[in-house]
């Protein structure tokens, strides 16, 4: 029997490789002679560059950039020389991890550092850039990124460079004259549009610190940005699936960089050769920290399960915790949870490795 282990990270506890290794250890305790293949996965969220880099011959490059509040940082991204391919994550420059809890300020936080990373890769001769859109601290629609690329945002001939809410007064956008960018793929794990009840601000803003009284201000600002882009450039991506990813950075990448939005799972699956690995396996095991309705919206376990089903393979999930949602659970042949009765979320995360091994041993007896 051949078993393929293809999980995502357990956010805040273990990266995807650590998750896979602990599942493998548990399986080997019971099935020592079974052939086990490991392929850490991601879906456009944090960890995407690391997973793709781990599957291909790559080096890590560092460039000067700015964090969401404008402080100078060193930002790294993966470089695959043979393909002249850069793989980066927006969270490296503009992620929540760059800020303390008290520093979260979605009116001031911006994506300027993403533009700097894109320019660095372009100046190195990149043929293609993949950008994972996850873990953002921003809600600026790509306003900061575009400014780093040379776009100027004007109101009464005054250039807007401050808070996102300044965009409510935007009158026109001036394009840079000599900007040449490679093909850019925005890898997303959500399908939200830019605006409205399912848009970037209302759905994801609160977790970044957006207060109730700021929601309408940010919505007006991003609406005006989309209106002026449509007027000046002749296209309108506000309703495109994924436009609302990373605080509207999906919209910004399409509008200012000509980027193509793709499901992050598909991008990663291609890069790591997942389909061929599943074909070669008898059983597939996937997982992530939380299995719920969001899983069905393009997250790794759902993508792995879909592909395994298409290829006629049994597929199981080992997760931190899972909802009782029947539709979510039915895409797997079985679901094992690390959560135990009376266990706190903190303890679940702290003991993640141990519990993964325990669940893998239990699953091994049933295979």
XYZ file of N, CA and C in Angstrom, residues 115-208:
282
model
N 4.555 46.300 -3.748
C 5.024 46.904 -4.990
C 6.544 46.889 -5.086
N 7.202 47.127 -3.954
C 8.667 47.095 -3.933
C 9.195 45.696 -4.232
N 8.535 44.684 -3.700
C 8.949 43.306 -3.964
C 8.750 42.950 -5.439
N 7.631 43.378 -6.007
C 7.354 43.121 -7.422
C 8.411 43.776 -8.303
N 8.741 45.017 -7.992
C 9.771 45.723 -8.776
C 11.127 45.035 -8.676
N 11.470 44.547 -7.491
C 12.747 43.866 -7.315
C 12.818 42.625 -8.199
N 11.742 41.844 -8.212
C 11.715 40.633 -9.041
C 11.746 40.990 -10.529
N 11.007 42.034 -10.910
C 10.994 42.460 -12.313
C 12.383 42.919 -12.747
N 13.066 43.652 -11.885
C 14.411 44.143 -12.217
C 15.446 43.027 -12.286
N 15.152 41.888 -11.653
C 16.040 40.721 -11.745
C 15.790 39.913 -13.011
N 14.780 40.315 -13.785
C 14.495 39.627 -15.035
C 13.478 38.510 -14.914
N 12.595 38.585 -13.927
C 11.577 37.546 -13.761
C 10.688 37.446 -14.994
N 10.411 36.213 -15.398
C 9.441 35.967 -16.472
C 8.023 35.881 -15.917
N 7.929 35.498 -14.658
C 6.627 35.324 -14.025
C 6.775 35.527 -12.520
N 5.731 36.081 -11.917
C 5.682 36.256 -10.470
C 4.386 35.634 -9.956
N 4.513 34.763 -8.973
C 3.348 34.227 -8.274
C 3.285 34.903 -6.916
N 2.126 35.461 -6.585
C 1.961 36.137 -5.303
C 0.821 35.483 -4.531
N 1.125 34.954 -3.355
C 0.104 34.389 -2.485
C -0.580 35.491 -1.705
N -1.915 35.522 -1.754
C -2.661 36.584 -1.085
C -3.338 36.047 0.178
N -2.622 36.079 1.261
C -3.170 35.607 2.524
C -2.479 36.280 3.688
N -3.165 36.383 4.816
C -2.564 36.914 6.033
C -2.373 38.413 6.046
N -3.164 39.156 5.269
C -2.926 40.595 5.119
C -3.388 41.412 6.319
N -2.691 42.528 6.526
C -3.065 43.496 7.563
C -3.697 44.725 6.934
N -3.901 44.692 5.622
C -4.286 45.878 4.854
C -5.702 45.773 4.287
N -6.229 46.944 3.907
C -7.557 47.019 3.285
C -7.539 48.183 2.291
N -6.469 48.233 1.479
C -6.273 49.421 0.643
C -6.517 49.214 -0.846
N -6.999 48.031 -1.249
C -7.309 47.800 -2.656
C -6.099 47.835 -3.574
N -4.904 47.727 -2.989
C -3.674 47.796 -3.790
C -3.184 49.206 -4.024
N -3.770 50.171 -3.328
C -3.391 51.588 -3.432
C -1.904 51.783 -3.154
N -1.415 51.220 -2.063
C -0.003 51.362 -1.718
C 0.901 50.688 -2.728
N 0.554 49.473 -3.126
C 1.351 48.750 -4.114
C 1.478 49.551 -5.408
N 0.357 50.099 -5.870
C 0.370 50.869 -7.110
C 1.263 52.102 -6.999
N 1.244 52.763 -5.848
C 2.116 53.933 -5.658
C 3.589 53.539 -5.739
N 3.926 52.364 -5.180
C 5.314 51.899 -5.257
C 5.725 51.627 -6.703
N 4.757 51.242 -7.525
C 5.037 50.950 -8.932
C 5.074 52.211 -9.789
N 4.711 53.343 -9.197
C 4.807 54.606 -9.927
C 3.480 55.242 -10.306
N 2.366 54.628 -9.956
C 1.062 55.239 -10.213
C 0.872 56.419 -9.257
N 0.234 57.463 -9.758
C -0.048 58.636 -8.919
C -1.561 58.814 -8.813
N -2.020 59.014 -7.598
C -3.446 59.147 -7.314
C -3.713 60.603 -6.949
N -4.552 61.262 -7.731
C -4.677 62.709 -7.628
C -6.085 63.175 -7.283
N -6.146 64.241 -6.470
C -7.390 64.943 -6.137
C -7.070 66.424 -6.136
N -7.689 67.176 -7.027
C -7.389 68.616 -7.176
C -5.886 68.825 -7.393
N -5.285 67.937 -8.203
C -3.852 67.976 -8.538
C -2.954 67.749 -7.325
N -3.563 67.370 -6.227
C -2.808 67.012 -5.024
C -2.659 65.494 -4.990
N -1.430 65.011 -4.770
C -1.209 63.571 -4.777
C -1.598 62.960 -3.431
N -2.399 61.897 -3.495
C -2.839 61.186 -2.290
C -1.792 60.154 -1.897
N -1.303 60.267 -0.670
C -0.245 59.355 -0.193
C -0.500 58.851 1.220
N -1.622 59.218 1.788
C -1.853 58.909 3.192
C -2.813 57.765 3.427
N -3.826 58.031 4.253
C -4.783 57.005 4.647
C -5.599 56.524 3.456
N -6.049 55.288 3.541
C -6.875 54.700 2.490
C -8.119 55.534 2.259
N -8.667 56.112 3.331
C -9.903 56.875 3.225
C -9.763 58.123 2.358
N -8.529 58.565 2.089
C -8.312 59.699 1.187
C -8.840 59.399 -0.217
N -8.911 58.107 -0.546
C -9.348 57.718 -1.889
C -10.796 58.104 -2.169
N -11.556 58.416 -1.135
C -12.940 58.859 -1.340
C -12.992 60.126 -2.190
N -11.914 60.912 -2.179
C -11.854 62.138 -2.972
C -11.070 61.994 -4.261
N -10.705 60.783 -4.627
C -9.891 60.532 -5.824
C -10.572 61.042 -7.092
N -9.796 61.738 -7.931
C -10.332 62.252 -9.192
C -9.724 61.578 -10.411
N -8.428 61.325 -10.356
C -7.815 60.649 -11.504
C -6.551 59.907 -11.081
N -6.139 58.978 -11.930
C -4.948 58.167 -11.678
C -3.991 58.347 -12.856
N -2.765 58.685 -12.536
C -1.745 58.869 -13.576
C -0.851 57.644 -13.631
N -0.773 57.014 -14.802
C 0.036 55.812 -14.963
C 1.513 56.157 -15.067
N 2.402 55.260 -14.605
C 3.843 55.467 -14.824
C 4.157 55.271 -16.312
N 5.161 55.972 -16.803
C 5.453 55.932 -18.244
C 6.177 54.669 -18.689
N 7.123 54.201 -17.903
C 7.994 53.131 -18.383
C 7.866 51.836 -17.582
N 6.723 51.591 -16.997
C 6.549 50.385 -16.188
C 6.358 49.151 -17.071
N 7.261 48.186 -16.932
C 7.148 46.913 -17.650
C 7.207 45.798 -16.619
N 6.145 45.031 -16.529
C 6.067 43.960 -15.544
C 5.924 42.606 -16.231
N 6.418 41.554 -15.602
C 6.228 40.212 -16.148
C 4.805 39.724 -15.891
N 4.508 38.545 -16.360
C 3.226 37.904 -16.057
C 3.114 37.734 -14.538
N 1.967 38.090 -13.979
C 1.756 37.972 -12.535
C 0.515 37.125 -12.267
N 0.676 36.132 -11.413
C -0.428 35.279 -10.978
C -0.711 35.583 -9.510
N -1.944 35.967 -9.213
C -2.362 36.182 -7.833
C -3.053 34.916 -7.357
N -2.425 34.223 -6.416
C -2.942 32.955 -5.910
C -3.828 33.228 -4.700
N -5.122 32.914 -4.808
C -6.073 33.259 -3.745
C -6.762 32.016 -3.180
N -7.200 32.132 -1.931
C -7.953 31.032 -1.316
C -9.348 31.485 -0.899
N -9.794 32.640 -1.452
C -11.156 33.130 -1.226
C -11.721 33.611 -2.562
N -13.046 33.737 -2.628
C -13.705 34.140 -3.872
C -14.437 35.469 -3.733
N -14.151 36.207 -2.685
C -14.899 37.429 -2.391
C -14.642 38.531 -3.406
N -15.685 39.319 -3.733
C -15.497 40.507 -4.577
C -14.870 41.625 -3.760
N -14.642 42.759 -4.392
C -14.023 43.888 -3.686
C -14.995 44.524 -2.685
N -16.241 44.711 -3.103
C -17.188 45.522 -2.342
C -18.427 44.745 -1.909
N -19.216 45.389 -1.045
C -20.510 44.830 -0.670
C -20.455 43.941 0.557
N -21.574 43.267 0.816
C -21.689 42.471 2.041
C -20.706 41.309 2.085
N -20.278 40.833 0.930
C -19.289 39.756 0.870
C -17.907 40.266 0.477
N -17.728 41.583 0.494
C -16.487 42.188 0.042
C -15.381 42.202 1.083
N -14.250 42.752 0.671
C -13.042 42.749 1.500
C -13.257 43.393 2.860
N -13.871 44.564 2.881
C -13.998 45.326 4.127
C -14.933 44.666 5.126
N -16.124 44.295 4.666
C -17.131 43.771 5.602
C -16.807 42.361 6.085
N -16.207 41.546 5.240
C -15.932 40.160 5.626
C -14.632 40.028 6.410
N -13.572 40.668 5.906
C -12.247 40.462 6.498
C -11.740 41.642 7.322
N -12.375 42.806 7.164
C -11.921 43.997 7.870
C -11.884 43.869 9.386
N -12.932 43.345 10.011
C -12.945 43.286 11.476
C -11.761 42.542 12.084
N -11.266 41.483 11.432
C -10.140 40.748 11.993
C -8.829 41.530 11.871
N -8.862 42.606 11.069
C -7.673 43.456 10.922
C -7.763 44.705 11.782
